[in-house]
Amino acid sequence: MPVNELDGLQLASTFTDSLSGNTISLFTPSGKFQTGYNYVFLQIKDKGGNLINNATITWTPTMAISKLRNRNTALRDDKFILASFF
């Protein structure tokens, strides 16, 4: 029986890259982004709707609070990329 890697996750946002036409979907446990720490899972599909399993992305979430800044890099998994930021 195949594993549903989206179990327990809800769609928070979807956008399409204007250069490649790839669709990037962002999932969180609640389906929302909140102030503070978030687990974010990404799913990337090509123009035909096929999953891209070995994508390499660069994502540098930045949050500014007064004079403070915080950056965190993404952790890659074969099908999803987990990025946490706070």
JSON list of C-alpha atoms in Angstrom, two decimals:
[
{"chain": "A", "resi": 1, "resn": "MET", "atom": "CA", "xyz": [0.00, 0.00, 0.00]},
{"chain": "A", "resi": 2, "resn": "PRO", "atom": "CA", "xyz": [1.53, 3.36, -1.01]},
{"chain": "A", "resi": 3, "resn": "VAL", "atom": "CA", "xyz": [2.33, 5.88, 1.69]},
{"chain": "A", "resi": 4, "resn": "ASN", "atom": "CA", "xyz": [0.46, 9.18, 1.50]},
{"chain": "A", "resi": 5, "resn": "GLU", "atom": "CA", "xyz": [3.18, 11.69, 2.31]},
{"chain": "A", "resi": 6, "resn": "LEU", "atom": "CA", "xyz": [0.58, 14.44, 2.73]},
{"chain": "A", "resi": 7, "resn": "ASP", "atom": "CA", "xyz": [-1.18, 12.71, 5.65]},
{"chain": "A", "resi": 8, "resn": "GLY", "atom": "CA", "xyz": [-1.50, 15.22, 8.47]},
{"chain": "A", "resi": 9, "resn": "LEU", "atom": "CA", "xyz": [-0.63, 18.18, 6.23]},
{"chain": "A", "resi": 10, "resn": "GLN", "atom": "CA", "xyz": [-2.86, 20.82, 4.68]},
{"chain": "A", "resi": 11, "resn": "LEU", "atom": "CA", "xyz": [-2.24, 23.07, 1.72]},
{"chain": "A", "resi": 12, "resn": "ALA", "atom": "CA", "xyz": [-1.17, 26.55, 2.86]},
{"chain": "A", "resi": 13, "resn": "SER", "atom": "CA", "xyz": [-0.22, 28.15, -0.48]},
{"chain": "A", "resi": 14, "resn": "THR", "atom": "CA", "xyz": [0.46, 27.36, -4.14]},
{"chain": "A", "resi": 15, "resn": "PHE", "atom": "CA", "xyz": [2.25, 29.40, -6.77]},
{"chain": "A", "resi": 16, "resn": "THR", "atom": "CA", "xyz": [3.65, 28.86, -10.25]},
{"chain": "A", "resi": 17, "resn": "ASP", "atom": "CA", "xyz": [7.20, 29.77, -11.20]},
{"chain": "A", "resi": 18, "resn": "SER", "atom": "CA", "xyz": [7.00, 32.16, -14.15]},
{"chain": "A", "resi": 19, "resn": "LEU", "atom": "CA", "xyz": [10.23, 30.91, -15.76]},
{"chain": "A", "resi": 20, "resn": "SER", "atom": "CA", "xyz": [9.86, 27.12, -15.54]},
{"chain": "A", "resi": 21, "resn": "GLY", "atom": "CA", "xyz": [6.10, 26.78, -15.22]},
{"chain": "A", "resi": 22, "resn": "ASN", "atom": "CA", "xyz": [6.64, 24.50, -12.22]},
{"chain": "A", "resi": 23, "resn": "THR", "atom": "CA", "xyz": [4.00, 24.61, -9.50]},
{"chain": "A", "resi": 24, "resn": "ILE", "atom": "CA", "xyz": [5.22, 24.84, -5.92]},
{"chain": "A", "resi": 25, "resn": "SER", "atom": "CA", "xyz": [2.79, 23.88, -3.18]},
{"chain": "A", "resi": 26, "resn": "LEU", "atom": "CA", "xyz": [3.48, 24.70, 0.46]},
{"chain": "A", "resi": 27, "resn": "PHE", "atom": "CA", "xyz": [1.98, 22.50, 3.17]},
{"chain": "A", "resi": 28, "resn": "THR", "atom": "CA", "xyz": [1.83, 22.93, 6.94]},
{"chain": "A", "resi": 29, "resn": "PRO", "atom": "CA", "xyz": [0.13, 20.84, 9.63]},
{"chain": "A", "resi": 30, "resn": "SER", "atom": "CA", "xyz": [-2.55, 23.52, 10.10]},
{"chain": "A", "resi": 31, "resn": "GLY", "atom": "CA", "xyz": [-2.75, 24.82, 6.51]},
{"chain": "A", "resi": 32, "resn": "LYS", "atom": "CA", "xyz": [-1.68, 28.25, 7.78]},
{"chain": "A", "resi": 33, "resn": "PHE", "atom": "CA", "xyz": [1.47, 30.20, 8.46]},
{"chain": "A", "resi": 34, "resn": "GLN", "atom": "CA", "xyz": [1.77, 31.56, 11.95]},
{"chain": "A", "resi": 35, "resn": "THR", "atom": "CA", "xyz": [4.00, 33.93, 13.81]},
{"chain": "A", "resi": 36, "resn": "GLY", "atom": "CA", "xyz": [6.84, 31.90, 15.24]},
{"chain": "A", "resi": 37, "resn": "TYR", "atom": "CA", "xyz": [8.17, 28.48, 14.34]},
{"chain": "A", "resi": 38, "resn": "ASN", "atom": "CA", "xyz": [6.61, 26.77, 11.29]},
{"chain": "A", "resi": 39, "resn": "TYR", "atom": "CA", "xyz": [7.16, 23.38, 9.68]},
{"chain": "A", "resi": 40, "resn": "VAL", "atom": "CA", "xyz": [6.78, 23.92, 5.93]},
{"chain": "A", "resi": 41, "resn": "PHE", "atom": "CA", "xyz": [6.78, 21.09, 3.39]},
{"chain": "A", "resi": 42, "resn": "LEU", "atom": "CA", "xyz": [7.17, 21.77, -0.33]},
{"chain": "A", "resi": 43, "resn": "GLN", "atom": "CA", "xyz": [5.91, 19.75, -3.26]},
{"chain": "A", "resi": 44, "resn": "ILE", "atom": "CA", "xyz": [7.08, 20.69, -6.76]},
{"chain": "A", "resi": 45, "resn": "LYS", "atom": "CA", "xyz": [5.30, 19.62, -9.95]},
{"chain": "A", "resi": 46, "resn": "ASP", "atom": "CA", "xyz": [6.25, 20.27, -13.56]},
{"chain": "A", "resi": 47, "resn": "LYS", "atom": "CA", "xyz": [3.92, 21.81, -16.17]},
{"chain": "A", "resi": 48, "resn": "GLY", "atom": "CA", "xyz": [2.35, 18.40, -16.78]},
{"chain": "A", "resi": 49, "resn": "GLY", "atom": "CA", "xyz": [1.53, 17.88, -13.09]},
{"chain": "A", "resi": 50, "resn": "ASN", "atom": "CA", "xyz": [4.27, 15.28, -12.52]},
{"chain": "A", "resi": 51, "resn": "LEU", "atom": "CA", "xyz": [6.11, 15.34, -9.19]},
{"chain": "A", "resi": 52, "resn": "ILE", "atom": "CA", "xyz": [9.73, 16.48, -9.33]},
{"chain": "A", "resi": 53, "resn": "ASN", "atom": "CA", "xyz": [11.47, 14.19, -6.84]},
{"chain": "A", "resi": 54, "resn": "ASN", "atom": "CA", "xyz": [15.07, 15.41, -6.84]},
{"chain": "A", "resi": 55, "resn": "ALA", "atom": "CA", "xyz": [14.65, 19.16, -7.07]},
{"chain": "A", "resi": 56, "resn": "THR", "atom": "CA", "xyz": [17.29, 21.47, -5.72]},
{"chain": "A", "resi": 57, "resn": "ILE", "atom": "CA", "xyz": [16.01, 24.74, -4.33]},
{"chain": "A", "resi": 58, "resn": "THR", "atom": "CA", "xyz": [17.44, 27.78, -2.66]},
{"chain": "A", "resi": 59, "resn": "TRP", "atom": "CA", "xyz": [15.24, 29.30, -0.01]},
{"chain": "A", "resi": 60, "resn": "THR", "atom": "CA", "xyz": [16.37, 31.78, 2.59]},
{"chain": "A", "resi": 61, "resn": "PRO", "atom": "CA", "xyz": [13.44, 32.78, 4.76]},
{"chain": "A", "resi": 62, "resn": "THR", "atom": "CA", "xyz": [14.21, 35.98, 6.62]},
{"chain": "A", "resi": 63, "resn": "MET", "atom": "CA", "xyz": [12.29, 37.51, 9.45]},
{"chain": "A", "resi": 64, "resn": "ALA", "atom": "CA", "xyz": [13.02, 40.97, 10.74]},
{"chain": "A", "resi": 65, "resn": "ILE", "atom": "CA", "xyz": [12.13, 41.94, 14.28]},
{"chain": "A", "resi": 66, "resn": "SER", "atom": "CA", "xyz": [13.30, 45.44, 15.03]},
{"chain": "A", "resi": 67, "resn": "LYS", "atom": "CA", "xyz": [17.07, 45.20, 14.48]},
{"chain": "A", "resi": 68, "resn": "LEU", "atom": "CA", "xyz": [17.24, 41.40, 14.63]},
{"chain": "A", "resi": 69, "resn": "ARG", "atom": "CA", "xyz": [17.29, 39.06, 11.63]},
{"chain": "A", "resi": 70, "resn": "ASN", "atom": "CA", "xyz": [17.09, 35.30, 11.52]},
{"chain": "A", "resi": 71, "resn": "ARG", "atom": "CA", "xyz": [17.81, 32.98, 8.60]},
{"chain": "A", "resi": 72, "resn": "ASN", "atom": "CA", "xyz": [17.47, 29.25, 8.33]},
{"chain": "A", "resi": 73, "resn": "THR", "atom": "CA", "xyz": [18.19, 26.94, 5.41]},
{"chain": "A", "resi": 74, "resn": "ALA", "atom": "CA", "xyz": [16.02, 24.20, 3.99]},
{"chain": "A", "resi": 75, "resn": "LEU", "atom": "CA", "xyz": [16.52, 20.49, 4.69]},
{"chain": "A", "resi": 76, "resn": "ARG", "atom": "CA", "xyz": [16.05, 18.29, 1.62]},
{"chain": "A", "resi": 77, "resn": "ASP", "atom": "CA", "xyz": [14.12, 15.04, 1.50]},
{"chain": "A", "resi": 78, "resn": "ASP", "atom": "CA", "xyz": [13.58, 12.98, -1.66]},
{"chain": "A", "resi": 79, "resn": "LYS", "atom": "CA", "xyz": [10.04, 14.22, -2.25]},
{"chain": "A", "resi": 80, "resn": "PHE", "atom": "CA", "xyz": [9.57, 17.11, 0.14]},
{"chain": "A", "resi": 81, "resn": "ILE", "atom": "CA", "xyz": [11.78, 19.81, 1.42]},
{"chain": "A", "resi": 82, "resn": "LEU", "atom": "CA", "xyz": [11.37, 20.70, 5.06]},
{"chain": "A", "resi": 83, "resn": "ALA", "atom": "CA", "xyz": [12.18, 24.27, 5.93]},
{"chain": "A", "resi": 84, "resn": "SER", "atom": "CA", "xyz": [11.74, 25.65, 9.36]},
{"chain": "A", "resi": 85, "resn": "PHE", "atom": "CA", "xyz": [11.94, 29.26, 10.30]},
{"chain": "A", "resi": 86, "resn": "PHE", "atom": "CA", "xyz": [11.22, 31.29, 13.38]}
]
